Amino acid sequence: MIGAVQNIISNPTLYNMTQSTITQITTETCLKAVGRPSFILMDKDIDTQTKKYSSVKEFLYQMTCLGIYLAAVMPLLKKCSFKLAGKLSNEDVFKAFKSSGDFLKYHKMDEAGKIAKLEEINRNLPTGDKFIKENIDENLAKGVVEVSSIIGSVTGLAIVAPIASHPLIHPIMKVMGLDKKSSEKPQEVKK
Amino acid sequence: MSLGTTVKNICRSIGKDNNPAYAVVAIATAKGIFRPLFTMMDKKESPETKKYAALREGLTEVIAIPTYLLCGTLAGKGAALFKDPVKAKMAKHNLRFVGVCTAALLVIPGLCSVFVKPFTDKIFHKNNKNENVKSQPDELNIVSKAEQTQLQKMPITQTGHLHSYPAKNVSMTAFTNSGMRV
């Protein structure tokens, strides 16, 4: 039993997966989408209708944020950041790989695969330049990808998503019959 | 050290080992600033509701930041059980990730339900009390501010001022300030 737990904890696949900021944020947001509504539903001080309303709203908010982040913010930032880093820095790694996707494929390869990939790139070069494995700063390029992901996460989840999710959540809740405003309107008319 | 070198070093460090706490702490910090700001900018809500919601959101993130860091660090300590350095490095990172996930799923919502609601309730009840005190009208001041004449309560025979006229201590203000004030 302990051996199995140790194997899971030191699993290289899990390690490689969790090195990516996108995986970290996606997992964390999914857990928030489950955890926060559960805690709201467990609260004994609130009435059932309010609990239902708040928990559904929180769930929809987290999922909308995640959707906007994965669909709009990250693809845009991934493209721009690598190109920007290539323009600002003279490092070989940004010259050898055109996009962050190409670099990440190379980063996941074993030593032999990396050498073969660099030879392939060198063959296709129009000039006499040659890239060697020692000059490819993988940590820097990986860092650029991850830092841009963190910046994207902050921009997406803390600034863009709250603004964009607000007009999306209310119609969905109205369809579900949980929008508070629709139930409050008759009371206002009575007054 | 130039700015470019510093940025490069930060990128290299994150590229070498991307601590799961970095991203979540960065998001929590930004959320702690922007969520209350957006709430306060909402024109549809009443000012009291906005203040309450903004305080709750801000406090949630204030609790979240140290909790993420603490849970990640504490979970990472479990890697000391691994003797193989390669496995220990992987285990440290994976355990940090598990710690951050536990914080997001259980610890932060739990801490918030324990601390945030009572704290905000305490602040807002206090404010309401103060407002109630302010909103109450001042009590009617029916006591006259005119100078009160000190009348001798002891009989003249006991004071020893037999030859003095007893009304000589009474000043004219006692008469001019008396009566109904308009």
Short mmCIF file of N, CA, C and O in Angstrom, two decimals, chain B residues 40-128:
data_model
loop_
_atom_site.label_atom_id
_atom_site.label_comp_id
_atom_site.label_asym_id
_atom_site.label_seq_id
_atom_site.Cartn_x
_atom_site.Cartn_y
_atom_site.Cartn_z
N MET B 40 -17.07 46.96 -6.30
CA MET B 40 -17.35 48.35 -5.89
C MET B 40 -17.79 49.20 -7.09
O MET B 40 -18.44 50.23 -6.90
N MET B 41 -17.43 48.77 -8.30
CA MET B 41 -17.80 49.55 -9.48
C MET B 41 -19.22 49.21 -9.98
O MET B 41 -19.75 49.87 -10.84
N ASP B 42 -19.80 48.13 -9.42
CA ASP B 42 -21.15 47.72 -9.84
C ASP B 42 -22.17 48.78 -9.41
O ASP B 42 -22.32 49.08 -8.23
N LYS B 43 -22.87 49.32 -10.42
CA LYS B 43 -23.79 50.42 -10.11
C LYS B 43 -25.18 49.93 -9.70
O LYS B 43 -26.00 50.71 -9.20
N LYS B 44 -25.45 48.64 -9.93
CA LYS B 44 -26.79 48.12 -9.65
C LYS B 44 -27.00 47.81 -8.17
O LYS B 44 -28.12 47.85 -7.68
N GLU B 45 -25.91 47.48 -7.47
CA GLU B 45 -26.03 47.08 -6.06
C GLU B 45 -26.04 48.29 -5.12
O GLU B 45 -25.53 49.35 -5.47
N SER B 46 -26.58 48.08 -3.93
CA SER B 46 -26.58 49.14 -2.93
C SER B 46 -25.17 49.28 -2.34
O SER B 46 -24.43 48.30 -2.29
N PRO B 47 -24.79 50.46 -1.86
CA PRO B 47 -23.43 50.65 -1.33
C PRO B 47 -23.09 49.70 -0.18
O PRO B 47 -21.97 49.22 -0.09
N GLU B 48 -24.08 49.41 0.65
CA GLU B 48 -23.83 48.54 1.81
C GLU B 48 -23.52 47.10 1.35
O GLU B 48 -22.57 46.48 1.85
N THR B 49 -24.28 46.62 0.38
CA THR B 49 -24.06 45.26 -0.17
C THR B 49 -22.71 45.18 -0.87
O THR B 49 -22.00 44.20 -0.74
N LYS B 50 -22.38 46.25 -1.60
CA LYS B 50 -21.11 46.28 -2.32
C LYS B 50 -19.94 46.20 -1.35
O LYS B 50 -19.00 45.44 -1.55
N LYS B 51 -20.03 47.00 -0.27
CA LYS B 51 -18.95 47.01 0.73
C LYS B 51 -18.79 45.63 1.35
O LYS B 51 -17.68 45.13 1.52
N TYR B 52 -19.91 45.02 1.69
CA TYR B 52 -19.91 43.70 2.33
C TYR B 52 -19.28 42.66 1.40
O TYR B 52 -18.38 41.91 1.80
N ALA B 53 -19.74 42.64 0.14
CA ALA B 53 -19.24 41.67 -0.84
C ALA B 53 -17.75 41.89 -1.12
O ALA B 53 -16.98 40.93 -1.18
N ALA B 54 -17.36 43.15 -1.26
CA ALA B 54 -15.96 43.47 -1.56
C ALA B 54 -15.04 43.05 -0.41
O ALA B 54 -13.97 42.49 -0.63
N LEU B 55 -15.51 43.28 0.81
CA LEU B 55 -14.70 42.89 1.98
C LEU B 55 -14.56 41.37 2.05
O LEU B 55 -13.46 40.85 2.32
N ARG B 56 -15.64 40.67 1.79
CA ARG B 56 -15.61 39.20 1.81
C ARG B 56 -14.65 38.66 0.75
O ARG B 56 -13.85 37.77 1.02
N GLU B 57 -14.72 39.22 -0.44
CA GLU B 57 -13.85 38.75 -1.54
C GLU B 57 -12.39 39.05 -1.23
O GLU B 57 -11.52 38.19 -1.44
N GLY B 58 -12.14 40.23 -0.73
CA GLY B 58 -10.76 40.61 -0.39
C GLY B 58 -10.20 39.71 0.70
O GLY B 58 -9.06 39.23 0.60
N LEU B 59 -11.01 39.46 1.73
CA LEU B 59 -10.55 38.62 2.84
C LEU B 59 -10.30 37.18 2.41
O LEU B 59 -9.36 36.54 2.88
N THR B 60 -11.13 36.69 1.49
CA THR B 60 -10.95 35.32 0.99
C THR B 60 -9.57 35.17 0.36
O THR B 60 -8.85 34.20 0.62
N GLU B 61 -9.18 36.14 -0.43
CA GLU B 61 -7.87 36.07 -1.10
C GLU B 61 -6.73 36.30 -0.11
O GLU B 61 -5.67 35.71 -0.24
N VAL B 62 -6.97 37.15 0.89
CA VAL B 62 -5.95 37.37 1.93
C VAL B 62 -5.68 36.06 2.68
O VAL B 62 -4.54 35.75 3.02
N ILE B 63 -6.72 35.28 2.91
CA ILE B 63 -6.55 33.98 3.56
C ILE B 63 -5.90 32.99 2.58
O ILE B 63 -5.05 32.20 2.96
N ALA B 64 -6.29 33.08 1.30
CA ALA B 64 -5.83 32.10 0.31
C ALA B 64 -4.31 32.16 0.07
O ALA B 64 -3.68 31.10 -0.02
N ILE B 65 -3.75 33.37 0.02
CA ILE B 65 -2.32 33.50 -0.33
C ILE B 65 -1.41 32.75 0.65
O ILE B 65 -0.65 31.87 0.22
N PRO B 66 -1.45 33.04 1.95
CA PRO B 66 -0.56 32.27 2.85
C PRO B 66 -0.91 30.79 2.94
O PRO B 66 -0.02 29.96 3.15
N THR B 67 -2.20 30.47 2.74
CA THR B 67 -2.61 29.06 2.82
C THR B 67 -2.00 28.25 1.68
O THR B 67 -1.51 27.14 1.90
N TYR B 68 -2.02 28.81 0.48
CA TYR B 68 -1.40 28.12 -0.66
C TYR B 68 0.09 27.88 -0.41
O TYR B 68 0.60 26.79 -0.62
N LEU B 69 0.76 28.93 0.05
CA LEU B 69 2.21 28.83 0.28
C LEU B 69 2.51 27.81 1.37
O LEU B 69 3.41 26.97 1.22
N LEU B 70 1.74 27.89 2.45
CA LEU B 70 1.97 27.00 3.60
C LEU B 70 1.67 25.55 3.25
O LEU B 70 2.49 24.66 3.56
N CYS B 71 0.53 25.32 2.62
CA CYS B 71 0.15 23.94 2.27
C CYS B 71 1.15 23.33 1.29
O CYS B 71 1.53 22.18 1.43
N GLY B 72 1.57 24.14 0.30
CA GLY B 72 2.53 23.65 -0.68
C GLY B 72 3.86 23.29 -0.03
O GLY B 72 4.42 22.21 -0.28
N THR B 73 4.35 24.18 0.83
CA THR B 73 5.64 23.95 1.49
C THR B 73 5.57 22.74 2.43
O THR B 73 6.46 21.90 2.42
N LEU B 74 4.50 22.69 3.22
CA LEU B 74 4.37 21.58 4.19
C LEU B 74 4.26 20.24 3.48
O LEU B 74 4.89 19.26 3.92
N ALA B 75 3.49 20.20 2.40
CA ALA B 75 3.34 18.94 1.66
C ALA B 75 4.66 18.52 1.03
O ALA B 75 5.01 17.34 1.02
N GLY B 76 5.42 19.51 0.56
CA GLY B 76 6.72 19.24 -0.07
C GLY B 76 7.73 18.61 0.89
O GLY B 76 8.65 17.91 0.47
N LYS B 77 7.54 18.85 2.19
CA LYS B 77 8.46 18.29 3.20
C LYS B 77 8.41 16.76 3.22
O LYS B 77 9.35 16.11 3.67
N GLY B 78 7.29 16.21 2.74
CA GLY B 78 7.13 14.76 2.71
C GLY B 78 8.13 14.07 1.80
O GLY B 78 8.35 12.86 1.92
N ALA B 79 8.73 14.83 0.90
CA ALA B 79 9.70 14.26 -0.05
C ALA B 79 10.97 13.79 0.65
O ALA B 79 11.75 13.02 0.08
N ALA B 80 11.18 14.22 1.88
CA ALA B 80 12.37 13.80 2.64
C ALA B 80 12.36 12.30 2.89
O ALA B 80 13.41 11.71 3.20
N LEU B 81 11.20 11.66 2.76
CA LEU B 81 11.10 10.21 2.97
C LEU B 81 11.74 9.41 1.83
O LEU B 81 12.05 8.24 2.00
N PHE B 82 11.94 10.08 0.69
CA PHE B 82 12.55 9.40 -0.45
C PHE B 82 14.07 9.55 -0.40
O PHE B 82 14.57 10.66 -0.25
N LYS B 83 14.76 8.39 -0.53
CA LYS B 83 16.22 8.44 -0.45
C LYS B 83 16.86 8.74 -1.80
O LYS B 83 17.91 9.37 -1.88
N ASP B 84 16.23 8.24 -2.85
CA ASP B 84 16.74 8.48 -4.21
C ASP B 84 16.53 9.96 -4.57
O ASP B 84 15.39 10.45 -4.56
N PRO B 85 17.61 10.71 -4.88
CA PRO B 85 17.46 12.16 -5.14
C PRO B 85 16.56 12.49 -6.33
O PRO B 85 15.83 13.48 -6.30
N VAL B 86 16.58 11.64 -7.37
CA VAL B 86 15.73 11.91 -8.55
C VAL B 86 14.26 11.75 -8.16
O VAL B 86 13.41 12.59 -8.49
N LYS B 87 13.98 10.66 -7.44
CA LYS B 87 12.61 10.41 -7.01
C LYS B 87 12.16 11.48 -6.01
O LYS B 87 11.00 11.91 -6.02
N ALA B 88 13.10 11.87 -5.14
CA ALA B 88 12.77 12.88 -4.12
C ALA B 88 12.40 14.22 -4.78
O ALA B 88 11.46 14.90 -4.33
N LYS B 89 13.11 14.56 -5.86
CA LYS B 89 12.83 15.82 -6.57
C LYS B 89 11.42 15.79 -7.18
O LYS B 89 10.65 16.75 -7.07
N MET B 90 11.11 14.64 -7.81
CA MET B 90 9.78 14.50 -8.42
C MET B 90 8.70 14.49 -7.36
O MET B 90 7.64 15.12 -7.51
N ALA B 91 8.97 13.76 -6.28
CA ALA B 91 7.99 13.65 -5.19
C ALA B 91 7.73 15.01 -4.55
O ALA B 91 6.59 15.35 -4.23
N LYS B 92 8.80 15.81 -4.41
CA LYS B 92 8.65 17.15 -3.81
C LYS B 92 7.70 18.00 -4.63
O LYS B 92 6.79 18.64 -4.09
N HIS B 93 7.92 17.98 -5.94
CA HIS B 93 7.06 18.78 -6.83
C HIS B 93 5.62 18.27 -6.82
O HIS B 93 4.67 19.06 -6.70
N ASN B 94 5.47 16.94 -6.91
CA ASN B 94 4.12 16.36 -6.94
C ASN B 94 3.39 16.60 -5.61
O ASN B 94 2.19 16.89 -5.61
N LEU B 95 4.12 16.50 -4.51
CA LEU B 95 3.50 16.73 -3.20
C LEU B 95 3.09 18.19 -3.03
O LEU B 95 2.06 18.49 -2.44
N ARG B 96 3.92 19.09 -3.54
CA ARG B 96 3.56 20.53 -3.51
C ARG B 96 2.25 20.75 -4.26
O ARG B 96 1.39 21.49 -3.82
N PHE B 97 2.15 20.07 -5.41
CA PHE B 97 0.93 20.20 -6.22
C PHE B 97 -0.28 19.66 -5.45
O PHE B 97 -1.34 20.30 -5.44
N VAL B 98 -0.09 18.52 -4.80
CA VAL B 98 -1.18 17.93 -3.99
C VAL B 98 -1.56 18.89 -2.86
O VAL B 98 -2.74 19.10 -2.57
N GLY B 99 -0.55 19.49 -2.24
CA GLY B 99 -0.79 20.46 -1.15
C GLY B 99 -1.60 21.66 -1.62
O GLY B 99 -2.56 22.07 -0.95
N VAL B 100 -1.23 22.18 -2.77
CA VAL B 100 -1.95 23.35 -3.33
C VAL B 100 -3.40 22.96 -3.68
O VAL B 100 -4.34 23.72 -3.41
N CYS B 101 -3.57 21.76 -4.24
CA CYS B 101 -4.92 21.30 -4.59
C CYS B 101 -5.77 21.11 -3.33
O CYS B 101 -6.95 21.47 -3.33
N THR B 102 -5.16 20.55 -2.29
CA THR B 102 -5.89 20.37 -1.02
C THR B 102 -6.30 21.72 -0.46
O THR B 102 -7.41 21.88 0.06
N ALA B 103 -5.39 22.68 -0.57
CA ALA B 103 -5.70 24.04 -0.09
C ALA B 103 -6.90 24.62 -0.85
O ALA B 103 -7.82 25.18 -0.24
N ALA B 104 -6.91 24.43 -2.18
CA ALA B 104 -8.00 24.97 -3.00
C ALA B 104 -9.32 24.26 -2.73
O ALA B 104 -10.38 24.90 -2.69
N LEU B 105 -9.24 22.94 -2.53
CA LEU B 105 -10.47 22.16 -2.38
C LEU B 105 -11.04 22.21 -0.96
O LEU B 105 -12.26 22.35 -0.79
N LEU B 106 -10.18 22.09 0.05
CA LEU B 106 -10.69 21.95 1.41
C LEU B 106 -10.29 23.08 2.37
O LEU B 106 -11.13 23.64 3.06
N VAL B 107 -8.98 23.36 2.43
CA VAL B 107 -8.48 24.24 3.50
C VAL B 107 -9.03 25.67 3.36
O VAL B 107 -9.56 26.23 4.34
N ILE B 108 -8.93 26.26 2.16
CA ILE B 108 -9.37 27.66 1.99
C ILE B 108 -10.88 27.81 2.19
O ILE B 108 -11.30 28.67 2.97
N PRO B 109 -11.72 27.00 1.53
CA PRO B 109 -13.16 27.15 1.81
C PRO B 109 -13.49 26.94 3.28
O PRO B 109 -14.34 27.64 3.84
N GLY B 110 -12.80 25.98 3.92
CA GLY B 110 -13.03 25.73 5.35
C GLY B 110 -12.65 26.92 6.21
O GLY B 110 -13.42 27.37 7.06
N LEU B 111 -11.44 27.45 5.96
CA LEU B 111 -10.97 28.62 6.73
C LEU B 111 -11.88 29.83 6.50
O LEU B 111 -12.16 30.58 7.44
N CYS B 112 -12.31 29.99 5.27
CA CYS B 112 -13.18 31.13 4.96
C CYS B 112 -14.51 31.03 5.68
O CYS B 112 -15.02 32.02 6.19
N SER B 113 -15.07 29.82 5.70
CA SER B 113 -16.36 29.68 6.38
C SER B 113 -16.22 29.87 7.88
O SER B 113 -17.17 30.27 8.55
N VAL B 114 -15.02 29.60 8.41
CA VAL B 114 -14.80 29.78 9.86
C VAL B 114 -14.52 31.25 10.19
O VAL B 114 -15.07 31.79 11.15
N PHE B 115 -13.66 31.90 9.40
CA PHE B 115 -13.18 33.24 9.77
C PHE B 115 -13.86 34.41 9.05
O PHE B 115 -14.12 35.44 9.66
N VAL B 116 -14.10 34.26 7.75
CA VAL B 116 -14.56 35.43 6.97
C VAL B 116 -15.94 35.92 7.40
O VAL B 116 -16.13 37.10 7.67
N LYS B 117 -16.91 34.99 7.50
CA LYS B 117 -18.28 35.40 7.82
C LYS B 117 -18.37 36.07 9.21
O LYS B 117 -18.91 37.18 9.31
N PRO B 118 -17.83 35.43 10.26
CA PRO B 118 -17.90 36.11 11.56
C PRO B 118 -17.20 37.47 11.57
O PRO B 118 -17.68 38.42 12.18
N PHE B 119 -16.07 37.55 10.84
CA PHE B 119 -15.31 38.81 10.81
C PHE B 119 -16.09 39.93 10.13
O PHE B 119 -16.21 41.03 10.67
N THR B 120 -16.64 39.60 8.96
CA THR B 120 -17.40 40.63 8.23
C THR B 120 -18.68 40.99 8.99
O THR B 120 -19.05 42.16 9.05
N ASP B 121 -19.32 39.97 9.58
CA ASP B 121 -20.53 40.24 10.36
C ASP B 121 -20.22 41.17 11.53
O ASP B 121 -20.98 42.09 11.82
N LYS B 122 -19.08 40.91 12.18
CA LYS B 122 -18.67 41.72 13.33
C LYS B 122 -18.49 43.18 12.89
O LYS B 122 -18.99 44.10 13.54
N ILE B 123 -17.77 43.37 11.77
CA ILE B 123 -17.51 44.73 11.29
C ILE B 123 -18.82 45.43 10.92
O ILE B 123 -19.06 46.57 11.30
N PHE B 124 -19.68 44.72 10.20
CA PHE B 124 -20.90 45.37 9.72
C PHE B 124 -21.94 45.58 10.81
O PHE B 124 -22.68 46.56 10.77
N HIS B 125 -21.96 44.68 11.80
CA HIS B 125 -22.87 44.92 12.92
C HIS B 125 -22.42 46.14 13.71
O HIS B 125 -23.23 46.95 14.14
N LYS B 126 -21.08 46.25 13.83
CA LYS B 126 -20.49 47.38 14.56
C LYS B 126 -20.88 48.69 13.86
O LYS B 126 -21.31 49.64 14.47
N ASN B 127 -20.73 48.66 12.51
CA ASN B 127 -21.07 49.86 11.74
C ASN B 127 -22.55 50.19 11.86
O ASN B 127 -22.93 51.34 12.00
N ASN B 128 -23.39 49.13 11.82
CA ASN B 128 -24.83 49.35 11.92
C ASN B 128 -25.18 49.98 13.26
O ASN B 128 -26.03 50.85 13.34
#
